[in-house]
Tab-separated table of C-alpha atoms and ligand atoms in Angstrom:
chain	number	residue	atom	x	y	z
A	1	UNK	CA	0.000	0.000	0.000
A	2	UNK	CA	1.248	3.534	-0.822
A	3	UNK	CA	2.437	6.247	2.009
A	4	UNK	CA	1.095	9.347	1.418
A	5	UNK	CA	2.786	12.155	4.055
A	6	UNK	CA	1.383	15.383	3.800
A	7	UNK	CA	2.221	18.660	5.535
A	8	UNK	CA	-0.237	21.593	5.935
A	9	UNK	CA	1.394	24.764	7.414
A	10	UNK	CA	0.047	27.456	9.815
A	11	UNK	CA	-1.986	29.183	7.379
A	12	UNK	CA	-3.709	25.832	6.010
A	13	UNK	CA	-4.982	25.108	9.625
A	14	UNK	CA	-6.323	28.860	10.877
A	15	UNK	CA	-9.463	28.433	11.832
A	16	UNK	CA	-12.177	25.545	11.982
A	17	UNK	CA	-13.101	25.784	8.267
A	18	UNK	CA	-9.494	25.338	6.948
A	19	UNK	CA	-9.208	22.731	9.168
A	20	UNK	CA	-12.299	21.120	7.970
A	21	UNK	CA	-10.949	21.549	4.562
A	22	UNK	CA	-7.391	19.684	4.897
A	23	UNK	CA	-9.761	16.930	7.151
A	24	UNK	CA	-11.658	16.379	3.579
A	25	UNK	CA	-8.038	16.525	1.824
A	26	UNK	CA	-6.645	13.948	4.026
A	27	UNK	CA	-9.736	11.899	4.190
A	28	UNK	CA	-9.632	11.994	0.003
A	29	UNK	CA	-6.002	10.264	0.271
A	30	UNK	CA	-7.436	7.528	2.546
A	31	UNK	CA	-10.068	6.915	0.341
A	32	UNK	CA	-7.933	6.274	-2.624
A	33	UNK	CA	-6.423	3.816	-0.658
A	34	UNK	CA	-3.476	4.812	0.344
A	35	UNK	CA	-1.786	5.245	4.272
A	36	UNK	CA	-2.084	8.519	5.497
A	37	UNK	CA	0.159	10.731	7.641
A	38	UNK	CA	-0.695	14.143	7.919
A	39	UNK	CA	1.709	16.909	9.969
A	40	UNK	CA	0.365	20.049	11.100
A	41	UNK	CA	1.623	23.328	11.992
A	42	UNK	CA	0.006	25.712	14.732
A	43	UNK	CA	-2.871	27.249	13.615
A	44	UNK	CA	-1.714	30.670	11.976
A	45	UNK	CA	-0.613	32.839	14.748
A	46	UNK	CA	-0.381	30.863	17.761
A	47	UNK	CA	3.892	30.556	17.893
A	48	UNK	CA	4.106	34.253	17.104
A	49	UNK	CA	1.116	34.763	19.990
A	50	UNK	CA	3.019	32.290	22.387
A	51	UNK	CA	6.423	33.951	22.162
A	52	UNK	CA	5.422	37.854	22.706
A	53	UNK	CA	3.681	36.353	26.031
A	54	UNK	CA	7.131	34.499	26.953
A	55	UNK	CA	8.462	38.132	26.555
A	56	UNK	CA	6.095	40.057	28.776
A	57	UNK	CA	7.114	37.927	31.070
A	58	UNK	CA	10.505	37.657	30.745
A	59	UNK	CA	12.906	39.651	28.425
A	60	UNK	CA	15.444	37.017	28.444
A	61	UNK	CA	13.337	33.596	28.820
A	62	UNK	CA	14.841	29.869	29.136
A	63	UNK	CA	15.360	28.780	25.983
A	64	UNK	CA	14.224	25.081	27.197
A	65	UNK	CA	10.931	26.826	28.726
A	66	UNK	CA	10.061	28.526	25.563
A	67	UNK	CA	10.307	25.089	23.428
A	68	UNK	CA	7.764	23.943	26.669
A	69	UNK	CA	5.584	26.387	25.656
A	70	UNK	CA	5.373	27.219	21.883
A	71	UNK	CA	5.161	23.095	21.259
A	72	UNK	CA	1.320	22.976	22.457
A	73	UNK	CA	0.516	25.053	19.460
A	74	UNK	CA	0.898	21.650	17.208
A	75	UNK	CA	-0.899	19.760	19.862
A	76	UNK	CA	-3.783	21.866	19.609
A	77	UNK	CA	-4.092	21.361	15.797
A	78	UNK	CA	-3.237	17.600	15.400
A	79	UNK	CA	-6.242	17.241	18.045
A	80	UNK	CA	-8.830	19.262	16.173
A	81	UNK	CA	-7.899	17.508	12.770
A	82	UNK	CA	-8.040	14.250	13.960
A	83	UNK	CA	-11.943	15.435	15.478
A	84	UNK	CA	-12.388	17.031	12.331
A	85	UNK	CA	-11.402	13.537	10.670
A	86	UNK	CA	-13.492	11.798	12.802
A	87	UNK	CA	-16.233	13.601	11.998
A	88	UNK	CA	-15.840	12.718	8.380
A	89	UNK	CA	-16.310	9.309	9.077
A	90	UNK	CA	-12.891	7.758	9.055
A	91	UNK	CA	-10.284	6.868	11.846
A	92	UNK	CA	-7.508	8.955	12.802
A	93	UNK	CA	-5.014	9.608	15.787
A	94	UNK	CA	-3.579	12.543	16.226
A	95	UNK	CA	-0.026	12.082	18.132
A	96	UNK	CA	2.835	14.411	19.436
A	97	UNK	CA	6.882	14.264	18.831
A	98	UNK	CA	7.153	12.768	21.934
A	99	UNK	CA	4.304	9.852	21.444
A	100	UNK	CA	6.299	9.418	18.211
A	101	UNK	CA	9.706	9.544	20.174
A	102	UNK	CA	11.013	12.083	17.301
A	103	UNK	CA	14.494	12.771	19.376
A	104	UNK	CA	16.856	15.888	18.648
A	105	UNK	CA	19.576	17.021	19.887
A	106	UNK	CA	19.988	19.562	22.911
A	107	UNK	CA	20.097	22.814	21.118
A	108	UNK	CA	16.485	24.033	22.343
A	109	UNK	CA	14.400	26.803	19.994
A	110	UNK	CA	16.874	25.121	17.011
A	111	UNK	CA	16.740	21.271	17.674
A	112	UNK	CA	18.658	19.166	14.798
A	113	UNK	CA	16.458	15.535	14.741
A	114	UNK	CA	18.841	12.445	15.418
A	115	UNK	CA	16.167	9.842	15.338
A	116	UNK	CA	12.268	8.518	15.170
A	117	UNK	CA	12.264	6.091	18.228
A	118	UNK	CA	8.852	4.661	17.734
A	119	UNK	CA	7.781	4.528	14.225
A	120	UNK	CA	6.853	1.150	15.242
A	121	UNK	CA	3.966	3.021	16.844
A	122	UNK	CA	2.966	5.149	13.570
A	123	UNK	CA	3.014	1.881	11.560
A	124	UNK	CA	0.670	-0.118	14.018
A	125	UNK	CA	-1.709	2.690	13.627
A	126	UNK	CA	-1.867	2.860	10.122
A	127	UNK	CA	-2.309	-1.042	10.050
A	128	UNK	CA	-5.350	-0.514	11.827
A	129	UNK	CA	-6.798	1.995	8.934
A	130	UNK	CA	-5.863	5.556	11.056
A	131	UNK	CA	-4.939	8.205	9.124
A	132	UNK	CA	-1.708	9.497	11.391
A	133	UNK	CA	-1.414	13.246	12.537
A	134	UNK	CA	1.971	14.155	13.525
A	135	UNK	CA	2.967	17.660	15.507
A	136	UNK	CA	5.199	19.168	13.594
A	137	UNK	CA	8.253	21.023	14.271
A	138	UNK	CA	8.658	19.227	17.853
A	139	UNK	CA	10.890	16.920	19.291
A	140	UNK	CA	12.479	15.591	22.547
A	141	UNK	CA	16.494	15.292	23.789
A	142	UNK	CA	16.910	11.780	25.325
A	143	UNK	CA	16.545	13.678	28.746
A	144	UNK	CA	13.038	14.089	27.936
A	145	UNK	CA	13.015	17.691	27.624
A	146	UNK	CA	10.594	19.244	24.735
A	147	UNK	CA	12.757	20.647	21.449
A	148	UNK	CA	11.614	22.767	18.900
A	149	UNK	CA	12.865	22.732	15.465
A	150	UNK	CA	13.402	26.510	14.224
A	151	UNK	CA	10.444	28.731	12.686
A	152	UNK	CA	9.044	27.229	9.957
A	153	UNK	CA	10.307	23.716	11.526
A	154	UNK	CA	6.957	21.420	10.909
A	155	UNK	CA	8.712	21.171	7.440
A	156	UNK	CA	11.380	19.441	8.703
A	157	UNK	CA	9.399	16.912	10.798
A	158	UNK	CA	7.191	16.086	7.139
A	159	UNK	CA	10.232	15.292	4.948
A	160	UNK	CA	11.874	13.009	7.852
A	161	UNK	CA	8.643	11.173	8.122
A	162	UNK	CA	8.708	11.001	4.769
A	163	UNK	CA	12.261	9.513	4.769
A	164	UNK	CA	11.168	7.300	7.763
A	165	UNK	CA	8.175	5.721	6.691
A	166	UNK	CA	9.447	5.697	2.949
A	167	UNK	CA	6.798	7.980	1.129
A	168	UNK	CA	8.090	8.358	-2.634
A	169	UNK	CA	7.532	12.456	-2.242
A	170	UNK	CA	6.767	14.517	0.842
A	171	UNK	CA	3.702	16.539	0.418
A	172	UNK	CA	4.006	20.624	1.671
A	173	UNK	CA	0.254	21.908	1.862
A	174	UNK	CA	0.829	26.007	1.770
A	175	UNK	CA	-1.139	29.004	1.010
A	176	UNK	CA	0.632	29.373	-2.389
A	177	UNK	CA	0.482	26.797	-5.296
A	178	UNK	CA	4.149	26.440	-5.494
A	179	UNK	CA	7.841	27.904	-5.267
A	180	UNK	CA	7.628	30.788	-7.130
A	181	UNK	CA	10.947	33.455	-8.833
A	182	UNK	CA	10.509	35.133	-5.726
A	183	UNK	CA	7.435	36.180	-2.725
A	184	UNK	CA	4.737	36.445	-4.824
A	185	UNK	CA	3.214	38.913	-2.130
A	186	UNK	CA	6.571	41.406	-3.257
A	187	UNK	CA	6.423	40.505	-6.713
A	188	UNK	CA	2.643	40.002	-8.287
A	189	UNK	CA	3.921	38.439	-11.417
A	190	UNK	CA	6.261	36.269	-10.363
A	191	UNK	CA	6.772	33.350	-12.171
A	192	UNK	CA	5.929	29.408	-10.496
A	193	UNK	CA	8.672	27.231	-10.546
A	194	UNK	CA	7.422	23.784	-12.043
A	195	UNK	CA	11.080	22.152	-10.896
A	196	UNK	CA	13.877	23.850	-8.381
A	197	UNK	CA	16.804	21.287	-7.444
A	198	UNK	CA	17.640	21.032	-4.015
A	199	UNK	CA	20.322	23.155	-3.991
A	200	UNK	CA	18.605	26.542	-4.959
A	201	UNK	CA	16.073	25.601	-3.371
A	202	UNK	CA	18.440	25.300	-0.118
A	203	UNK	CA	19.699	28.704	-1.088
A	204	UNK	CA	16.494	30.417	-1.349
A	205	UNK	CA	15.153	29.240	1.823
A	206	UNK	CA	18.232	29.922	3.787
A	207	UNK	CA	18.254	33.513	2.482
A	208	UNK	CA	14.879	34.042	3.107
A	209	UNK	CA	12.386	32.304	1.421
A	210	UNK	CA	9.840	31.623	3.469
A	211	UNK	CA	8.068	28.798	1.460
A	212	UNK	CA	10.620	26.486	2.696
A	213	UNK	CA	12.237	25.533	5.732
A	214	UNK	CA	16.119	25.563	4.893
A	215	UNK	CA	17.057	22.605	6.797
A	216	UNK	CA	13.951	20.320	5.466
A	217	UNK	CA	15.346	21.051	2.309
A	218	UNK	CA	19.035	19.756	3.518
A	219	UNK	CA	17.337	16.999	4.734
A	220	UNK	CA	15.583	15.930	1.748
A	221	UNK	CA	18.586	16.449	-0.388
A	222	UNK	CA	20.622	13.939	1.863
A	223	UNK	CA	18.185	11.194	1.923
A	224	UNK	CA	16.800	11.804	-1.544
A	225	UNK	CA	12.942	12.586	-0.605
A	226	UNK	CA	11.911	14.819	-3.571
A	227	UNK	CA	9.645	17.740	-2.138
A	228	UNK	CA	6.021	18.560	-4.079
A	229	UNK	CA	4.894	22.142	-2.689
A	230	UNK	CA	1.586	23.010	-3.523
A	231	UNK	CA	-1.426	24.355	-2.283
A	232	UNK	CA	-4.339	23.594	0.765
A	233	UNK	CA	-6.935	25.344	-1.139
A	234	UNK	CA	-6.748	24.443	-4.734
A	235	UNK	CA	-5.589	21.235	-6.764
A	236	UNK	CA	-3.017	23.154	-8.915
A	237	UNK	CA	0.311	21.279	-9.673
A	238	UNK	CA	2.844	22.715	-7.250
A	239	UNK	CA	6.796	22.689	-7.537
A	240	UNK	CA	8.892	19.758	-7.209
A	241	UNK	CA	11.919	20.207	-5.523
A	242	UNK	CA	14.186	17.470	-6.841
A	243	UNK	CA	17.563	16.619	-7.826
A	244	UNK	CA	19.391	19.270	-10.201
A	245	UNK	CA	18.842	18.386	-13.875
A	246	UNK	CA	20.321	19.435	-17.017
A	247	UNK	CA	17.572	22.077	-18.203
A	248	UNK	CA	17.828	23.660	-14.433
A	249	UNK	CA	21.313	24.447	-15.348
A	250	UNK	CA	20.250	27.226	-18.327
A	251	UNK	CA	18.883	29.083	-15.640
A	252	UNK	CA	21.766	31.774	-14.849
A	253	UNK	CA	19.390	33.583	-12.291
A	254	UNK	CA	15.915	31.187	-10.685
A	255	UNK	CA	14.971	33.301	-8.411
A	256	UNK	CA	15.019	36.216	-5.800
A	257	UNK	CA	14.986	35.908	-1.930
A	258	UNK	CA	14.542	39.025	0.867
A	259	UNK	CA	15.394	38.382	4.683
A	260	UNK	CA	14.472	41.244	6.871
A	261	UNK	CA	15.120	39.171	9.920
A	262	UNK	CA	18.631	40.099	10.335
A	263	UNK	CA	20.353	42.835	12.278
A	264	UNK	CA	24.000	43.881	11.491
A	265	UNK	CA	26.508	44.475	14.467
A	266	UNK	CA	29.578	45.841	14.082
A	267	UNK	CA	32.930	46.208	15.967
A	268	UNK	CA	34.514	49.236	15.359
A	269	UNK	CA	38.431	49.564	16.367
A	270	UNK	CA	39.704	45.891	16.495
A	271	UNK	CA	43.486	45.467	16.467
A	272	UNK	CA	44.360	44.411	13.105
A	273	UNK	CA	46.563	41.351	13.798
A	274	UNK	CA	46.138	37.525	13.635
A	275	UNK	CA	44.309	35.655	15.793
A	276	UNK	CA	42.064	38.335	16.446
A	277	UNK	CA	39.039	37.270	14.824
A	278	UNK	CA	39.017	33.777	15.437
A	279	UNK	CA	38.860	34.856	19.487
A	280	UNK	CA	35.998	37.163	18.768
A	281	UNK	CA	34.253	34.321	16.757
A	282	UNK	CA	35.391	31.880	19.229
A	283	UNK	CA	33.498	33.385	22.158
A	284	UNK	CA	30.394	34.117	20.114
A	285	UNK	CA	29.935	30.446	18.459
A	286	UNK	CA	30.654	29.103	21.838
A	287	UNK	CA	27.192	30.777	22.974
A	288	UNK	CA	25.620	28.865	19.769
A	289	UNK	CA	25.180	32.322	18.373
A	290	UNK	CA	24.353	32.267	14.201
A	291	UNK	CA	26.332	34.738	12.522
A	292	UNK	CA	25.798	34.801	8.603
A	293	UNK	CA	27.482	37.401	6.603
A	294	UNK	CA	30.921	39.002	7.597
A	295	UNK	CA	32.972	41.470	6.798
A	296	UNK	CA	36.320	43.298	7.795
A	297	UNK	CA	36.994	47.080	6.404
A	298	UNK	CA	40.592	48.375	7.261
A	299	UNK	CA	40.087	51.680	8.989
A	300	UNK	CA	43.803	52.493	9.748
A	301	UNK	CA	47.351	50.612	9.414
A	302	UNK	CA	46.174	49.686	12.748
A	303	UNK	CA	42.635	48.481	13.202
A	304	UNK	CA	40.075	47.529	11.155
A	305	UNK	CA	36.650	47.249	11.621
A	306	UNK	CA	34.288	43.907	11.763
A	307	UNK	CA	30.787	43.850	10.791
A	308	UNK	CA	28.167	40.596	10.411
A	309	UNK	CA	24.657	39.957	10.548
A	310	UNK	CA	22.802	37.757	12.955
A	311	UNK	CA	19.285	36.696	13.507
A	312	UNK	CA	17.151	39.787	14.966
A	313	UNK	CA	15.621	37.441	17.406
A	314	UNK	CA	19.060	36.635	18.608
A	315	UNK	CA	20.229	40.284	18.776
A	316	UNK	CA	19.097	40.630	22.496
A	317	UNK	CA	21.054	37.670	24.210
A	318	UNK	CA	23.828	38.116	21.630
A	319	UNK	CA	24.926	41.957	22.248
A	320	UNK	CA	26.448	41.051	25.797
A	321	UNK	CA	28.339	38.346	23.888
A	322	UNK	CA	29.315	40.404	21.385
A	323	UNK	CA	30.293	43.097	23.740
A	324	UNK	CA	32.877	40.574	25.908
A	325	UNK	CA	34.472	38.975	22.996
A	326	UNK	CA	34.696	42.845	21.742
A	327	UNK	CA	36.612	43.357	25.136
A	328	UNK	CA	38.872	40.313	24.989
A	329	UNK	CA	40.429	41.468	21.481
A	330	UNK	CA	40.031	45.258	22.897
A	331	UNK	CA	38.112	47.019	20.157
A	332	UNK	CA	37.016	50.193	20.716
A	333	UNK	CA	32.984	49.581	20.757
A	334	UNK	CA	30.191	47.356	19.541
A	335	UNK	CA	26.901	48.821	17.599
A	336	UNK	CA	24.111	46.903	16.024
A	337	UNK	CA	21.148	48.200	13.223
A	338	UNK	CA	18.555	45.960	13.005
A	339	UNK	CA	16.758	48.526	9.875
A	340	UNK	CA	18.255	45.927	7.060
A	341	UNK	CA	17.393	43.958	4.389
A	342	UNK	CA	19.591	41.315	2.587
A	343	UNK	CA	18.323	40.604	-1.054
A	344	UNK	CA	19.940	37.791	-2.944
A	345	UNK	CA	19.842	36.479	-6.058
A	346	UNK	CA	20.237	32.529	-6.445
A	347	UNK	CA	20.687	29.777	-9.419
A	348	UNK	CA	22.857	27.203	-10.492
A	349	UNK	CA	23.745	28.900	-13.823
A	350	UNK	CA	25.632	31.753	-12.484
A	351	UNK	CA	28.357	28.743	-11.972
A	352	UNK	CA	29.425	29.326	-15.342
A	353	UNK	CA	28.171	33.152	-16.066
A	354	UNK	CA	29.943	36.018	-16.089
A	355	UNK	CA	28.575	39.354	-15.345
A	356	UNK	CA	25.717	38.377	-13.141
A	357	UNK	CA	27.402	40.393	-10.039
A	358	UNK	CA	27.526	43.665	-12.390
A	359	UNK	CA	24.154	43.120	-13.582
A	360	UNK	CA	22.908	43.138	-10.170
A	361	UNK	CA	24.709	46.134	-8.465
A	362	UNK	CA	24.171	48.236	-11.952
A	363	UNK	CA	20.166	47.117	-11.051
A	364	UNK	CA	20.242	48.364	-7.319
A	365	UNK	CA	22.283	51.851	-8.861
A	366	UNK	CA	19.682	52.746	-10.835
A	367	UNK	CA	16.891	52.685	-7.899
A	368	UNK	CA	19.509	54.464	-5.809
A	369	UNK	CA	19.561	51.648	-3.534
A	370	UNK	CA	23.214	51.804	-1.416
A	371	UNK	CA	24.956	48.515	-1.300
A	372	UNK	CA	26.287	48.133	2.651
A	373	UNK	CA	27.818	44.802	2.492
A	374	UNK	CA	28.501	41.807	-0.287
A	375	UNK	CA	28.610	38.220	-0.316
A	376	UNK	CA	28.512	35.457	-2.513
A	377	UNK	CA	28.505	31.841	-3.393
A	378	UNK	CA	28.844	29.852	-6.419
A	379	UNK	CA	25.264	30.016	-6.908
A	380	UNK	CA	23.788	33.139	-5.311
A	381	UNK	CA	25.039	36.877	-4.425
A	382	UNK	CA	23.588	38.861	-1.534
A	383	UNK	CA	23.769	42.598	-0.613
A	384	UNK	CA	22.627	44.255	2.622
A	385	UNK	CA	20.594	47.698	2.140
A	386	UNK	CA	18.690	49.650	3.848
A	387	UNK	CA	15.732	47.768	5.510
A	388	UNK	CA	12.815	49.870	3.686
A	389	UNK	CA	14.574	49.016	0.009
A	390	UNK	CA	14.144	45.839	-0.022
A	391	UNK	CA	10.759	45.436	-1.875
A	392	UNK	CA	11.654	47.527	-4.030
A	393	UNK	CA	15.095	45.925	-4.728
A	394	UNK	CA	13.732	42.350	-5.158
A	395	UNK	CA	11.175	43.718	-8.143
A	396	UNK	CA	14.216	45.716	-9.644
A	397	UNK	CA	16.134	42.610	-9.762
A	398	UNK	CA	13.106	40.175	-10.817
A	399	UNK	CA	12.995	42.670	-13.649
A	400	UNK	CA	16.568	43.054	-14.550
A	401	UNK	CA	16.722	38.840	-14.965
A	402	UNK	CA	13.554	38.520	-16.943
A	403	UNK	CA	11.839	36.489	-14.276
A	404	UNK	CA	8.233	37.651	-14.392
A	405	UNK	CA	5.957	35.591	-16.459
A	406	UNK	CA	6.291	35.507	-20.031
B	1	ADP	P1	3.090	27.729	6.009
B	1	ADP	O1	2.369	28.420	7.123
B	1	ADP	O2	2.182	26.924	5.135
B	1	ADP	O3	4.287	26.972	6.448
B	1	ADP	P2	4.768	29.921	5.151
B	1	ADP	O4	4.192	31.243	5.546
B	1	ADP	O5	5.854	29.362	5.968
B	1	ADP	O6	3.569	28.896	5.040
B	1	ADP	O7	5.268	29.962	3.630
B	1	ADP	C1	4.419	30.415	2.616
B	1	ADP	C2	4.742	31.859	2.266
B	1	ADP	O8	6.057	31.943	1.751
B	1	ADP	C3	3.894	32.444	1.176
B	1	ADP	O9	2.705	32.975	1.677
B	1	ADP	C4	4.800	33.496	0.525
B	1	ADP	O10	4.448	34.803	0.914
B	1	ADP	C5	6.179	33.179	1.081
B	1	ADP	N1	7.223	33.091	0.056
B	1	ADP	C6	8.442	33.691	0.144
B	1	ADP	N2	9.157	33.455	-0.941
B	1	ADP	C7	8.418	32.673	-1.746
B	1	ADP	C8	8.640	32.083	-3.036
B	1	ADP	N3	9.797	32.256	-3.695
B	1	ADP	N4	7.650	31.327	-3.578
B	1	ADP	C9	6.492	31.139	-2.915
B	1	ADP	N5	6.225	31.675	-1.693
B	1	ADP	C10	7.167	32.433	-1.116
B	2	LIG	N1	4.496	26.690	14.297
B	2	LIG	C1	5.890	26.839	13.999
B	2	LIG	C2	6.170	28.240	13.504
B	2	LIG	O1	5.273	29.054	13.424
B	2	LIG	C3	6.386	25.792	13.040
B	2	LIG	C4	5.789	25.856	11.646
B	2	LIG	O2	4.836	26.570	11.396
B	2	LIG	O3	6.294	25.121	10.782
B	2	LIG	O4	7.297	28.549	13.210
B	3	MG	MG1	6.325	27.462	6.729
């Protein structure tokens, strides 16, 4: 009999009518005759609600507490789809990371999963003709404590039940029909993506993309589960995110990606000789603090000055980190700016294209849009601007690669 795992995020589950409707979607599955696992998100709302109560509580709350807390949004909504399910007529049991013994490691609000204890547990249920709902984005360290997987993290938990329980394709339910060139709330005519390989697709989410969760991608590249993102409220086709194919390659430029989640802190006055930045980096990965892009500007024969961006929900327990490791290499002060925006360009053709950089900063010029800071891979270039730019930057640059639908 076939596996079917499908996810339905946030959005897809926001009130009693959506969840009716993925209840009818899941129930259609079944009735094909195919196994069903189904894993939800929160309802839309509910993380976001949970964490600005942790922080009228507490500016600087447990990390270990909050995973405590923000989990029960997924038990709520595997509970009302499996009544909604029920009500339909056919079996299903809703069950949380922990029933499922989903463990992760100890990093709490960023859990990495390290194993599925008692898929023995899923599989007897489906034997007896349940459809399965899984919370998503929840796990547990062998010390029983309750992990979280990152925002966005019920993505994750779908493709490694999909790798678990061998599914052919893991099944994202969204409120868009696919991946598209880039947001298609920025950019109205953005183009859908009917293929994106792994690898752009790992790009695009870890520079912003919402659509995906970075790491699910990762995940699915390692173990081979090919992706289908489409959408909870209609039956288009979706995008499959698969492994990179010869046509994928023409594409010099796929697509566009905007993360306004970053701040930028920089260290002004840091003695400009070796060693020096590996202490300051040192103390701050030691604190399991994400730092993405970097840079060092020489000042003076003497100094220079170090600047890199970090998660703006990290900014708060990271600036007294920042500020000692600052001290230990004595640089003259620390400041942060969390009005940024990094937009990036990603696709597997710039590999072997020249001119793509120019292309891009001559594109920013002519919408007067400063560059701050530069980075780039074999497959994608970011800048930093100013914060409020960066709608406008990601339709200058959708339009200066021919993106938008032909
Ligand atoms: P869910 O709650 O289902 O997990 P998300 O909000 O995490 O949904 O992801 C869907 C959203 O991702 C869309 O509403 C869209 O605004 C955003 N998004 C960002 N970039 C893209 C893109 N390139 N293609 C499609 N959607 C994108
Ligand atoms: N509910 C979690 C979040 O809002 C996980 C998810 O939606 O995938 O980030
Ligand atoms: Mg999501």
């Amino acid at each position: 009999m076939r596996l079917v795992v499908q996810k339905y995020g946030g959005s897809s589950v926001a009130n009693p009518k959506r969840i009716m409707n993925v209840a009818r979607r899941a129930v259609q599955a079944k009735r094909k005759g195919n196994q069903v696992i189904v894993v939800v998100s929160a309802m839309q709302g509910e993380t976001d609600r949970l964490i600005h109560l942790a922080y009228q509580v507490n500016p600087d709350p447990s990390r270990r507490e909050m995973d405590q807390m923000v989990s029960t949004g997924e038990q709520v909504s595997v509970a009302l789809l499996a009544m909604a399910i029920h009500r339909l007529g056919e079996k299903a049991i809703s069950m949380t990371g922990f029933q499922v013994g989903i463990v992760t490691d100890e990093l709490h609000t960023q859990a990495k999963i390290v194993d599925v204890l008692h898929a023995d547990r899923v599989k007897k249920c489906l034997r007896e003709e349940n459809i399965v709902i899984i919370a998503g984005f929840q796990g547990q360290t062998r010390n029983h404590a309750i992990t979280t997987l990152g925002r966005g993290g019920s993505d994750l938990t779908a493709v490694a039940m999909a790798k678990v329980f061998g599914a052919k394709v893991c099944e994202i339910y969204t409120d868009v029909d696919g991946v598209y060139t880039a947001d298609p709330r920025i950019v109205p005519n953005a183009r859908k993506l009917k293929e994106i390989s792994y690898e752009t697709m790992l790009e695009m989410a870890a520079l912003g993309s919402k659509v995906m969760h970075s790491r699910s991608v990762e995940v699915g590249k390692i173990y081979g589960v090919p992706i289908l993102v489409r959408s909870s409220l209609n039956h288009n086709s979706g995008t499959l995110i698969t492994e990179e194919k010869k046509s994928m390659e023409k594409e010099v430029v796929s697509g566009i990606s905007l993360n306004t989640q970053e701040a930028k802190v920089t260290i002004f006055g840091v003695p400009d000789r070796p060693g020096v930045a590996a202490k300051i980096f040192k103390i701050i990965a030691d604190h399991h603090i994400n730092v993405d892009m970097i840079i060092q500007n020489k000042t003076n024969t003497k100094t220079t000055d170090i600047s890199f961006t970090l998660m703006k929900s990290d900014l708060k327990r990271s600036l007294p980190v920042v500020e000692k490791s600052a001290e230990a290499v004595k640089a003259a002060r620390v400041a942060c700016d969390e009005d940024i925006a990094k937009v990036s360009i990603v696709g597997v053709g710039m590999r072997s294209h020249s001119g793509v950089a120019s292309k891009m900063f001559s594109a920013l010029a002519k919408e007067r849009i400063n560059i701050e800071m530069i980075s780039t891979s074999e497959i994608r270039i970011s800048c930093v601007i100013r914060g409020d730019e960066g709608k406008k930057a990601v339709r200058a640059l959708h339009q200066t690669f021919r993106l938008a639908k032909k």
